[in-house]
mmCIF file of C-alpha atoms and ligand atoms in Angstrom:
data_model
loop_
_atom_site.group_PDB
_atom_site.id
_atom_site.type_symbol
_atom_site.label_atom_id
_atom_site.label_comp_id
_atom_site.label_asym_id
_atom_site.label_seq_id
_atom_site.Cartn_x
_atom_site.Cartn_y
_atom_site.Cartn_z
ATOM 1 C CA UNK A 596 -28.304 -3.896 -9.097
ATOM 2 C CA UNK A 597 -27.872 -3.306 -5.472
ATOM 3 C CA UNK A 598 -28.615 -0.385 -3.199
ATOM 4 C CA UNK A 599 -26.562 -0.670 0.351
ATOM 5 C CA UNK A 600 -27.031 -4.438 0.544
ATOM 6 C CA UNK A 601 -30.609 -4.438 -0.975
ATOM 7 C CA UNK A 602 -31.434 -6.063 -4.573
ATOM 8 C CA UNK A 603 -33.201 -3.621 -6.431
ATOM 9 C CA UNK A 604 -33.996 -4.921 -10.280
ATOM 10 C CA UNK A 605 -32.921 -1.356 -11.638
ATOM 11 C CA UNK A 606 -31.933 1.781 -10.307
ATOM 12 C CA UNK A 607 -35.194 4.255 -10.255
ATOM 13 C CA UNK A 608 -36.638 5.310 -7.143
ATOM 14 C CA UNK A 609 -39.299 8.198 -6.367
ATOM 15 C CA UNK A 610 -38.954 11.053 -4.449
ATOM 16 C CA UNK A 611 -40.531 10.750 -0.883
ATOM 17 C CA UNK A 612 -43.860 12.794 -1.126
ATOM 18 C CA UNK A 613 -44.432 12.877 -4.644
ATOM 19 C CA UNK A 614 -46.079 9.590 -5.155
ATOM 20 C CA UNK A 615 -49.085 8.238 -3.236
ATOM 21 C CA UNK A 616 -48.713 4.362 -3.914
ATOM 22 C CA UNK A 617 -52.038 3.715 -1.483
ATOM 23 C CA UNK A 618 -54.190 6.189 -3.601
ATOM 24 C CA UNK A 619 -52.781 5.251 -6.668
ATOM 25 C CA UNK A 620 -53.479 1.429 -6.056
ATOM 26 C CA UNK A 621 -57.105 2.344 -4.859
ATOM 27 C CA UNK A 622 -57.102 4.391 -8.888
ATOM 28 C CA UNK A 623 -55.106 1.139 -10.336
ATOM 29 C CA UNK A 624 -55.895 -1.927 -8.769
ATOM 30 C CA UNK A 625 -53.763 -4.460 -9.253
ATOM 31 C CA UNK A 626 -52.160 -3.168 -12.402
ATOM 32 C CA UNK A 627 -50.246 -0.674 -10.530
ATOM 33 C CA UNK A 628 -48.113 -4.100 -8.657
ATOM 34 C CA UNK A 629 -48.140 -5.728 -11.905
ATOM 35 C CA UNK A 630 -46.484 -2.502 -13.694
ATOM 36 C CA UNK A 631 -45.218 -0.247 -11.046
ATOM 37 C CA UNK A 632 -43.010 2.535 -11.813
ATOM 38 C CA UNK A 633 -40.486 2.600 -9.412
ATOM 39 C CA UNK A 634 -37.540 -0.107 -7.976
ATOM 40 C CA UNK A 635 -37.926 1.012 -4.621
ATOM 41 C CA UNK A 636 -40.658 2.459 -2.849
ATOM 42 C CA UNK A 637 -40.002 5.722 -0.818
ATOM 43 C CA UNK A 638 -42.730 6.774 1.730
ATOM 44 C CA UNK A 639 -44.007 10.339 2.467
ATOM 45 C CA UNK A 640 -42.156 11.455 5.156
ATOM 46 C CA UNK A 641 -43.918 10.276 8.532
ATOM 47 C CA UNK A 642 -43.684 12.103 12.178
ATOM 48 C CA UNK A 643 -43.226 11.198 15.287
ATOM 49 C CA UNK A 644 -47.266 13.350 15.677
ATOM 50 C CA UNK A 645 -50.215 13.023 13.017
ATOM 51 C CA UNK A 646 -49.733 16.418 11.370
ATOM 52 C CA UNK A 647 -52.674 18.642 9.568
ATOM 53 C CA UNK A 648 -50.529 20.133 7.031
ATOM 54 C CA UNK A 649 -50.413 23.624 5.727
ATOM 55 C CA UNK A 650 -53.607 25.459 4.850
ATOM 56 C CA UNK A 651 -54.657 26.332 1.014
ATOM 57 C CA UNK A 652 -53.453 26.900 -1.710
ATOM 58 C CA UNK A 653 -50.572 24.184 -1.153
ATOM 59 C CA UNK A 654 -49.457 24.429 -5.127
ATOM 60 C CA UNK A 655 -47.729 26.829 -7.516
ATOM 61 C CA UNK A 656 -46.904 26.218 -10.681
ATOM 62 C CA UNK A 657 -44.023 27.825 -12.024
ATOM 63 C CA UNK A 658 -42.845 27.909 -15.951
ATOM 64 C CA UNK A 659 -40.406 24.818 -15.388
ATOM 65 C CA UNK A 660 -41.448 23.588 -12.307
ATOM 66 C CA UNK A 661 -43.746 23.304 -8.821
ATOM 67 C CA UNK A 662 -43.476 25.100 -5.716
ATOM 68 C CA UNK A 663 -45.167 23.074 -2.510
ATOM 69 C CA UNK A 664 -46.081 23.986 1.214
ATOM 70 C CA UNK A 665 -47.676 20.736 1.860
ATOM 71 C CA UNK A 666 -46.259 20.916 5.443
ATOM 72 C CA UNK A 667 -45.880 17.639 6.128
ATOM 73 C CA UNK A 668 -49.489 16.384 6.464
ATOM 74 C CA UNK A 669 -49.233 12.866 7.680
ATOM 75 C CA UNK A 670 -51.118 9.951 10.133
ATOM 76 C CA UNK A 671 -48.084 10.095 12.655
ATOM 77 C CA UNK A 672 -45.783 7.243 13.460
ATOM 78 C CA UNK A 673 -48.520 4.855 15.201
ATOM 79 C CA UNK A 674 -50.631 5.861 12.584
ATOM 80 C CA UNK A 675 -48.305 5.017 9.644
ATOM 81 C CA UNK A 676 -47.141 1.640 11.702
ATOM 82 C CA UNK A 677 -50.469 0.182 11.956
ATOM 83 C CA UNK A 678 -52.493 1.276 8.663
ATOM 84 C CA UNK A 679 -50.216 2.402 5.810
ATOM 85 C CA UNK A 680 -47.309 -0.036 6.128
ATOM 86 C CA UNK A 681 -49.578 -2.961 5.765
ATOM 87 C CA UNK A 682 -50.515 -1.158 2.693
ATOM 88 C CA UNK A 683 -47.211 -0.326 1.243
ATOM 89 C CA UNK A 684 -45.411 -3.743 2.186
ATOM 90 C CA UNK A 685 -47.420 -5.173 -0.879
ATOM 91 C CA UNK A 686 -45.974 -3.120 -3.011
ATOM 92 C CA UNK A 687 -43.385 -5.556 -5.275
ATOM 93 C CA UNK A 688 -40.202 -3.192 -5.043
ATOM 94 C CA UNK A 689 -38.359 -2.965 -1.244
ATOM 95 C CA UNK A 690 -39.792 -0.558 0.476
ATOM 96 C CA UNK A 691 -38.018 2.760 1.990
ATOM 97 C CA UNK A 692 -39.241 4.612 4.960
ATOM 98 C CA UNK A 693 -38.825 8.402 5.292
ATOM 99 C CA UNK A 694 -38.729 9.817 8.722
ATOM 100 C CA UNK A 695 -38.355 13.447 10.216
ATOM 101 C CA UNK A 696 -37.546 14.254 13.435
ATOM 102 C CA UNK A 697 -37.724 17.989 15.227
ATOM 103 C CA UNK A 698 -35.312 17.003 17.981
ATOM 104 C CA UNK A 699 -32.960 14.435 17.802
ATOM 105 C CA UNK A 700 -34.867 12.548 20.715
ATOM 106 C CA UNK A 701 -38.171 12.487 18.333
ATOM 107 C CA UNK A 702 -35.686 10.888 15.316
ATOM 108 C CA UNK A 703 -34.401 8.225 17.950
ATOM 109 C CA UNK A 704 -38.301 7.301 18.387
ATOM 110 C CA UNK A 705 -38.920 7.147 14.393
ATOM 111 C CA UNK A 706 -35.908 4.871 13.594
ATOM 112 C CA UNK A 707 -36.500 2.827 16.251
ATOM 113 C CA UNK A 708 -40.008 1.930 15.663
ATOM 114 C CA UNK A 709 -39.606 1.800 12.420
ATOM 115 C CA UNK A 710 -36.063 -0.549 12.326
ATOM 116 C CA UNK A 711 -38.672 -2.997 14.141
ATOM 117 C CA UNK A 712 -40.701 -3.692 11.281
ATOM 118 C CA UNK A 713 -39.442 -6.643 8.671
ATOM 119 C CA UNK A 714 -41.551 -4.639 5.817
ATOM 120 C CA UNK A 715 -39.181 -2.266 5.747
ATOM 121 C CA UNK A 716 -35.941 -2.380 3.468
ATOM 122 C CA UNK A 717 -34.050 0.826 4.063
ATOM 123 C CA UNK A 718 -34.594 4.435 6.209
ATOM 124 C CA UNK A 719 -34.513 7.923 4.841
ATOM 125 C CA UNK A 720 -33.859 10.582 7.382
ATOM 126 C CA UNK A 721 -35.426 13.666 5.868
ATOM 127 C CA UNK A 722 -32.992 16.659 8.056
ATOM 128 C CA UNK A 723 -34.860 19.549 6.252
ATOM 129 C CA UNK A 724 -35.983 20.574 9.442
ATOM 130 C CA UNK A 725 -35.668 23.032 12.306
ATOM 131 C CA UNK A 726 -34.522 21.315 15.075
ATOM 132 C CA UNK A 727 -36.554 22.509 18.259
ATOM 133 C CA UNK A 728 -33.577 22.051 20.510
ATOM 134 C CA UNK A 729 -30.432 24.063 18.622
ATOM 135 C CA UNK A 730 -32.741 26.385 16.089
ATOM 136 C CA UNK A 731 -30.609 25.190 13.763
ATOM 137 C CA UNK A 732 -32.095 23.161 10.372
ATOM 138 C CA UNK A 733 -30.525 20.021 10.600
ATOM 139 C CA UNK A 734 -29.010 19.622 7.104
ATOM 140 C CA UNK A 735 -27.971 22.757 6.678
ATOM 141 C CA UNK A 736 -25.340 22.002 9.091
ATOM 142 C CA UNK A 737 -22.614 19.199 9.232
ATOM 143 C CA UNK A 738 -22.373 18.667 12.395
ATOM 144 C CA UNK A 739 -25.880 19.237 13.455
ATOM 145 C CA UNK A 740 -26.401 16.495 10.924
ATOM 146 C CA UNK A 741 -23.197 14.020 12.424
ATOM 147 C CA UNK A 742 -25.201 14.467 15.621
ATOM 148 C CA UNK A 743 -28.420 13.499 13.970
ATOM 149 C CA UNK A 744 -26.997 10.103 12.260
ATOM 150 C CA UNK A 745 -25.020 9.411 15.081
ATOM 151 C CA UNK A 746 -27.824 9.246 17.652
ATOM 152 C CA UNK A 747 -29.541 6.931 15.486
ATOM 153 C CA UNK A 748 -27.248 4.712 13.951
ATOM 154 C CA UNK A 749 -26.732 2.218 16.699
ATOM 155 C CA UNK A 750 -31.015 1.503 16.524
ATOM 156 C CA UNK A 751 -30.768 0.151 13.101
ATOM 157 C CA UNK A 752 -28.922 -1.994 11.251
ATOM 158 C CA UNK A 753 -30.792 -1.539 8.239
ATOM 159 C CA UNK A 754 -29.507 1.110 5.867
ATOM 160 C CA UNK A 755 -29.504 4.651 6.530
ATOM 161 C CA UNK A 756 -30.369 6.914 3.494
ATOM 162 C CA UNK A 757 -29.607 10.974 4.443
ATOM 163 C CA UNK A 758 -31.889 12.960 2.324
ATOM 164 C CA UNK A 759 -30.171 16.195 2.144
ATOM 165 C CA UNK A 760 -31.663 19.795 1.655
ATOM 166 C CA UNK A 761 -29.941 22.407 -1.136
ATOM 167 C CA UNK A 762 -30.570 25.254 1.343
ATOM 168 C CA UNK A 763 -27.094 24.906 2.372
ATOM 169 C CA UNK A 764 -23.896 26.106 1.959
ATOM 170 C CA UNK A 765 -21.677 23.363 1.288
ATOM 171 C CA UNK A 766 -23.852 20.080 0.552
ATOM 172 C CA UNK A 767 -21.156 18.125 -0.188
ATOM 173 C CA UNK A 768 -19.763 18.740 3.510
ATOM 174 C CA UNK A 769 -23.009 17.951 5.188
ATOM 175 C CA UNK A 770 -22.919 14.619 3.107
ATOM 176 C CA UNK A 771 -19.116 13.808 4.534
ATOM 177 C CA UNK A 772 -20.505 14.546 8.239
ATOM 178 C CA UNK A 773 -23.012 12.429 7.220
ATOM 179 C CA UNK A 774 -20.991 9.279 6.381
ATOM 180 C CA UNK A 775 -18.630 9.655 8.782
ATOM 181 C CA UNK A 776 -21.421 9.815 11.191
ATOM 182 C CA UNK A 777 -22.567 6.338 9.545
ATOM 183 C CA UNK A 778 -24.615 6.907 7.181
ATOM 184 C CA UNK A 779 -25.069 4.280 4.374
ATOM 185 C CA UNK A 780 -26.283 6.318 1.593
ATOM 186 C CA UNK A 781 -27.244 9.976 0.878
ATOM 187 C CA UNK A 782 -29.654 11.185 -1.623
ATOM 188 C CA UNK A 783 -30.338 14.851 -3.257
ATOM 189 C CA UNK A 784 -31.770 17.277 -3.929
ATOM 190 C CA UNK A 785 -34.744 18.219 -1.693
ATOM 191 C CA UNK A 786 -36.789 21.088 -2.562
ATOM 192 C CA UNK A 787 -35.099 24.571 -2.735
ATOM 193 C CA UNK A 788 -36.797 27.802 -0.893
ATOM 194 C CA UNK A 789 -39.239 29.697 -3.320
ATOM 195 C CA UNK A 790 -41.712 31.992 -3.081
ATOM 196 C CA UNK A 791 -44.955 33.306 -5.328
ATOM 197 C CA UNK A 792 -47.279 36.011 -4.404
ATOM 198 C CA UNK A 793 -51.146 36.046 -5.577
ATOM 199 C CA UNK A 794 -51.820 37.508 -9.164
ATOM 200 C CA UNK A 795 -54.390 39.514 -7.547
ATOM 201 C CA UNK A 796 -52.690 41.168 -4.926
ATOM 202 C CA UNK A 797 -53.073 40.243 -1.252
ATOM 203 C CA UNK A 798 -49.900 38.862 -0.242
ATOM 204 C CA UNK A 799 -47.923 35.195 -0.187
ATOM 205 C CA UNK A 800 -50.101 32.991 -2.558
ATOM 206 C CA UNK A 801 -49.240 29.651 -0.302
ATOM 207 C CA UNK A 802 -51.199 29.049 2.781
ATOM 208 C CA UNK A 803 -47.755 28.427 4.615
ATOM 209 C CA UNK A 804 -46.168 31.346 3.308
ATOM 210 C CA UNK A 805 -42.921 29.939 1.334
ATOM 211 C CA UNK A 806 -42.668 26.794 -0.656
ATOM 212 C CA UNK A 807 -40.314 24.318 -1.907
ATOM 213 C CA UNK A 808 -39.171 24.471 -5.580
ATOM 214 C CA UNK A 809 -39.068 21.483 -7.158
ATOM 215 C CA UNK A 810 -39.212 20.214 -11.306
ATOM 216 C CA UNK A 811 -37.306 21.166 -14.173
ATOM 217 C CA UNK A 812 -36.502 24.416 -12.923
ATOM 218 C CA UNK A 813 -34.004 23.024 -10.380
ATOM 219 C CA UNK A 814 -32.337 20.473 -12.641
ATOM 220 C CA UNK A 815 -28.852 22.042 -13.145
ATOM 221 C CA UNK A 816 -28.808 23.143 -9.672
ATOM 222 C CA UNK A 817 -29.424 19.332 -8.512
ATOM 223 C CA UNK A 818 -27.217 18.016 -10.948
ATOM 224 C CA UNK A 819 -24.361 20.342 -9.983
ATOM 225 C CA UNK A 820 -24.752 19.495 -6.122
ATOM 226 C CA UNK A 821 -24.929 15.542 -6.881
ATOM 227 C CA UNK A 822 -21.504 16.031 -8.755
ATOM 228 C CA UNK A 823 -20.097 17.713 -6.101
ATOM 229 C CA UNK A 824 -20.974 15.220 -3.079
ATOM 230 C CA UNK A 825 -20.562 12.192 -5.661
ATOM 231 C CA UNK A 826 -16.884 13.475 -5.701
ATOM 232 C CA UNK A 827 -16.586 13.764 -1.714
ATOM 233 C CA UNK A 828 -18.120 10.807 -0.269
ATOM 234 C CA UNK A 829 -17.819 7.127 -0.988
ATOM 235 C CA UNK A 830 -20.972 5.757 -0.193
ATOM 236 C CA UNK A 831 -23.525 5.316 -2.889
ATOM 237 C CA UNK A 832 -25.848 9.049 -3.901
ATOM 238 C CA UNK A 833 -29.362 8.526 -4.769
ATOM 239 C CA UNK A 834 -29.578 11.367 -7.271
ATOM 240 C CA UNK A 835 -33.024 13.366 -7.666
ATOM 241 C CA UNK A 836 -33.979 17.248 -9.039
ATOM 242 C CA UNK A 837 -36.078 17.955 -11.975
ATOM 243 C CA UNK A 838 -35.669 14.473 -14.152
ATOM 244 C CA UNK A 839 -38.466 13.962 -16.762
ATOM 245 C CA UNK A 840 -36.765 11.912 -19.375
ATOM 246 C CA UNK A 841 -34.231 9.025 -19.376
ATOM 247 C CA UNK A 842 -31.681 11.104 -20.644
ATOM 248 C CA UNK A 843 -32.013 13.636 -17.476
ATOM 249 C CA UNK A 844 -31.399 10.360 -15.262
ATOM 250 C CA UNK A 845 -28.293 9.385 -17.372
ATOM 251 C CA UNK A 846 -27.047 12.382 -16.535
ATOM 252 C CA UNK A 847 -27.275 12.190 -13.007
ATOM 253 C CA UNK A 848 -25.960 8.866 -13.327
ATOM 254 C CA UNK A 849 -22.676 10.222 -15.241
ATOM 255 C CA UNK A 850 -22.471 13.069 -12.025
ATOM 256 C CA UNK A 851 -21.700 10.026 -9.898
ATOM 257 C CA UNK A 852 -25.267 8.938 -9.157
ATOM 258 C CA UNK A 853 -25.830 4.890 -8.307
ATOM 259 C CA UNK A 854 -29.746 5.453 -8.300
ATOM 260 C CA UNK A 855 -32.228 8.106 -9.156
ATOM 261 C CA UNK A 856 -35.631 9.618 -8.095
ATOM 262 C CA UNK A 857 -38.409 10.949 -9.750
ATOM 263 C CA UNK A 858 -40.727 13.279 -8.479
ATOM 264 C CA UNK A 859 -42.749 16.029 -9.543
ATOM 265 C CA UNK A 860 -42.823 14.348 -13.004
ATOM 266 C CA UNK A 861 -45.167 11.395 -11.684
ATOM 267 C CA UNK A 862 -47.511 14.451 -11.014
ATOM 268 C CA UNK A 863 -47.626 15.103 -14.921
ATOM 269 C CA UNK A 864 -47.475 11.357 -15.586
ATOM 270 C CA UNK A 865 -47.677 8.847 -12.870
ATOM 271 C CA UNK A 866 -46.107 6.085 -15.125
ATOM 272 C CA UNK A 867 -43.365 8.033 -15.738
ATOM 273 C CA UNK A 868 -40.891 6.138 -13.738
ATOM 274 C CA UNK A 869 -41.328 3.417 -16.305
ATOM 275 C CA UNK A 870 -41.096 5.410 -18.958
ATOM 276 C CA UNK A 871 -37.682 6.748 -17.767
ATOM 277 C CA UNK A 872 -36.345 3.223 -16.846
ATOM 278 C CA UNK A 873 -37.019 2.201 -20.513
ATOM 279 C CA UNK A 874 -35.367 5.949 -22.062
ATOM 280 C CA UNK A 875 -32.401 5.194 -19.906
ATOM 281 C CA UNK A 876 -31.975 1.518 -20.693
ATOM 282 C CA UNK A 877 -31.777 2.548 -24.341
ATOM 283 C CA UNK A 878 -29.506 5.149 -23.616
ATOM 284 C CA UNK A 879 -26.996 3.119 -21.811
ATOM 285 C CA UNK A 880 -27.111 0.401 -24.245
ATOM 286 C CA UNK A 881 -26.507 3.240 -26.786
ATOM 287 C CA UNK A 882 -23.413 4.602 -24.690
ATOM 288 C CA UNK A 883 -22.078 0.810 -23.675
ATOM 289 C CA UNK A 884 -21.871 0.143 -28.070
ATOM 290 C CA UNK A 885 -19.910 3.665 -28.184
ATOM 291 C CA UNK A 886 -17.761 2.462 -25.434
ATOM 292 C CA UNK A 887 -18.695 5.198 -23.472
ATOM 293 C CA UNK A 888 -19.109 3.494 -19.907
ATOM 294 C CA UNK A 889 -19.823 5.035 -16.843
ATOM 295 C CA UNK A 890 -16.494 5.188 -14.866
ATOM 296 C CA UNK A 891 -15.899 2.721 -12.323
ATOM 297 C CA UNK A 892 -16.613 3.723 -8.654
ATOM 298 C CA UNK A 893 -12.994 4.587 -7.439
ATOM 299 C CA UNK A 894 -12.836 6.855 -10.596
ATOM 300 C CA UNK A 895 -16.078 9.091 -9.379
ATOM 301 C CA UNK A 896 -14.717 9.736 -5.782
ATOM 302 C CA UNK A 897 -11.515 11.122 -7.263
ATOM 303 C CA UNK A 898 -13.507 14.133 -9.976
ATOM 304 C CA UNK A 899 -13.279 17.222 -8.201
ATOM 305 C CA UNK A 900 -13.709 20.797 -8.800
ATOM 306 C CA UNK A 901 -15.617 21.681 -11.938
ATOM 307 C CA UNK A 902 -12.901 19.827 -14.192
ATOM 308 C CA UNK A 903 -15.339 17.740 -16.402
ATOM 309 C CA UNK A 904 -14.765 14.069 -16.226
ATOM 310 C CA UNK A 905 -13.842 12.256 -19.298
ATOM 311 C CA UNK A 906 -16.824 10.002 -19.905
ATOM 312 C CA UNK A 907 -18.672 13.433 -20.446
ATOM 313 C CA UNK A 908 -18.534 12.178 -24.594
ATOM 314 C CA UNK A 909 -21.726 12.689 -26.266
HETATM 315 C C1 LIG B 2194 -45.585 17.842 -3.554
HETATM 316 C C2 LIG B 2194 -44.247 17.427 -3.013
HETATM 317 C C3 LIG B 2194 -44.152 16.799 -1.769
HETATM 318 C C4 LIG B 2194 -42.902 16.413 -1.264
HETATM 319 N N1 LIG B 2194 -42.837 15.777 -0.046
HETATM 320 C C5 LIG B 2194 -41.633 15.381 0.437
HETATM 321 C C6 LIG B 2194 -41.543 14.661 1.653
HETATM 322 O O1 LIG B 2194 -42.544 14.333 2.306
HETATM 323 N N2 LIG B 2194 -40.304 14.293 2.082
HETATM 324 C C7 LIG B 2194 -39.160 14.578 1.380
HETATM 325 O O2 LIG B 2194 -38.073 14.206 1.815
HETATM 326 N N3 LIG B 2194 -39.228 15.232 0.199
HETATM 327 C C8 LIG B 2194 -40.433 15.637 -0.279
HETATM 328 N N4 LIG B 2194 -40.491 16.279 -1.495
HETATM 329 C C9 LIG B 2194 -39.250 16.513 -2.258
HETATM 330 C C10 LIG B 2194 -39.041 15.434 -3.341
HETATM 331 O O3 LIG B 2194 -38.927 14.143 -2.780
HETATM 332 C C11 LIG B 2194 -37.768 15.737 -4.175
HETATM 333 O O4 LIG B 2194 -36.656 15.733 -3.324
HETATM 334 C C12 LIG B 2194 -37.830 17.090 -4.872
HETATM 335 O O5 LIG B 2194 -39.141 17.393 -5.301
HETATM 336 C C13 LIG B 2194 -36.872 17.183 -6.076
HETATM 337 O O6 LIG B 2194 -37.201 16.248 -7.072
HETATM 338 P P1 LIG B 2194 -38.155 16.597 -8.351
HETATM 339 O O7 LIG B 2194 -37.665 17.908 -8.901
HETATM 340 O O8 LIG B 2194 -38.008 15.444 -9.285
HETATM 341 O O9 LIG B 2194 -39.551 16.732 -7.806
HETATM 342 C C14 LIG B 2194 -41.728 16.674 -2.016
HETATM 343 C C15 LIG B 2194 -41.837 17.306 -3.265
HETATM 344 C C16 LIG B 2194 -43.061 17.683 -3.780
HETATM 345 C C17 LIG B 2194 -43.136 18.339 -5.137
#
């Protein structure tokens, strides 16, 4: 299949973040390249600074799902450039960088630098973030976020993924900014805001105070914001948001979906993107010998509303 101009040989992806491909090939060896899990290769989101992180406890587990406050620990940008994307290029899937930005001027640098190297296959601009300038989080806004996309789109020519947040109002108009601003692709959900206070009294359990909610638990909300934006823009939606089993990623497929990600699952089971692939292969060959297709593109842009679509046969 193909992602924005880029061959992929199926359409599973992981969530930036929730997959450390360097560790995991230290843990692996080579049978991680020989059977790795995803079609694409996402990075952890990089900054324009090396960034500590959030202090302990960073995890909470909740009865269908994780909340995080990782914070964003990461090498910085020259950091990243000069020992991890060596690293990652050898991965055998094209490789996706995710970058965030806190003013539009630090986003410009990230793209830039990063447009530079041949490694690299696509960009994901992660806008869950204040922006320093305006106060304002970028992808909560749609026009915060046109500005975002459209300072950076003339740096790159290769594809421009916009990873949107769920902490907004309308996601689906924050995706339209987005590709009228030029973006190429947008994918969803990011983590939503959550919050868990220790058993044992004392206050917030998270060293950075709130989290993000992530795993089963936010499934239907994902898979209700994917069908929404899947039925406003026209470029292609990398669906993501709770998805354990192949038949969770057909379903985000049938909301309008081209691609999905996995991520806290590869916690639980780091081969699990394979294991998905495989479920939804079977699936689809299941649902191709019913006749029950996935609608063509031109069909998905037209759903709107809650009115189910018609290939929603079981
Ligand atoms: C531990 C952890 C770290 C994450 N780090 C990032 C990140 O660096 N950048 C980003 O865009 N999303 C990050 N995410 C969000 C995931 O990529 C994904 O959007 C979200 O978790 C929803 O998918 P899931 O329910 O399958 O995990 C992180 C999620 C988790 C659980």
């Amino acid at each position: 299949m193909e992602l924005c101009g880029v061959q992929l040989r199926g359409p599973i992806l992981n969530g930036s973040g929730t997959f450390d491909a360097i560790a995991a090939r230290r843990t692996f060896g080579d049978a991680l390249l020989e059977r790795f899990p995803f079609d694409a290769f996402v990075s952890k989101t990089i900054t324009l600074a090396p960034r500590e992180g959030n202090p302990p406890p960073r995890l909470w587990e909740t009865p269908a799902g994780l909340i995080n406050s990782i914070g964003l620990p990461n090498k910085g940008l020259d950091g990243f450039l000069a020992e991890d994307l060596p690293q990652l290029a050898e991965l055998p899937v094209p490789l996706v960088v995710s970058v965030m930005g806190f003013s539009r001027d630090e986003l410009a640098k990230l793209v830039a630098a990063v447009a530079e190297r041949p490694e690299v296959a696509m960009i994901e601009l992660n806008v869950s973030c204040p922006n320093v300038e305006t106060g304002l989080v970028m992808g909560a806004d749609p026009a915060e976020t046109a500005r975002a996309v459209e300072r950076v789109r003339p740096l790159s020519e290769r594809p421009l993924i916009v990873k949107l947040t769920p902490n907004a109002s309308e996601p689906e108009a924050v995706a339209a900014a987005a590709q009228e601003a030029g973006a190429d692709s947008v994918s969803l959900i990011n983590t939503l805001k959550g919050l868990a206070f220790d058993p044992d009294g004392g206050g917030h359990w998270l060293g950075g105070g709130t989290g993000g909610l992530s795993g089963p638990a936010v499934r239907a909300v994902a898979l209700q914001q994917v069908h929404a934006v899947a039925g406003r823009v026209a470029i292609p939606v990398i669906g993501m948001g709770g998805i354990s089993s192949g038949s969770d990623a057909l379903d985000f497929l049938r909301a309008g979906a081209t691609a999905v990600a996995i991520g806290t699952e590869s916690f639980r089971d780091p081969a699990a993107g394979r294991r998905i692939a495989s479920e939804l292969a079977a699936l689809e060959a299941r649902e191709a010998s019913k006749g029950n297709l996935a609608p063509p593109p031109e069909a998905r842009m037209t759903q709107t509303g809650d009115s189910p679509p018609t290939f929603f046969r079981r």
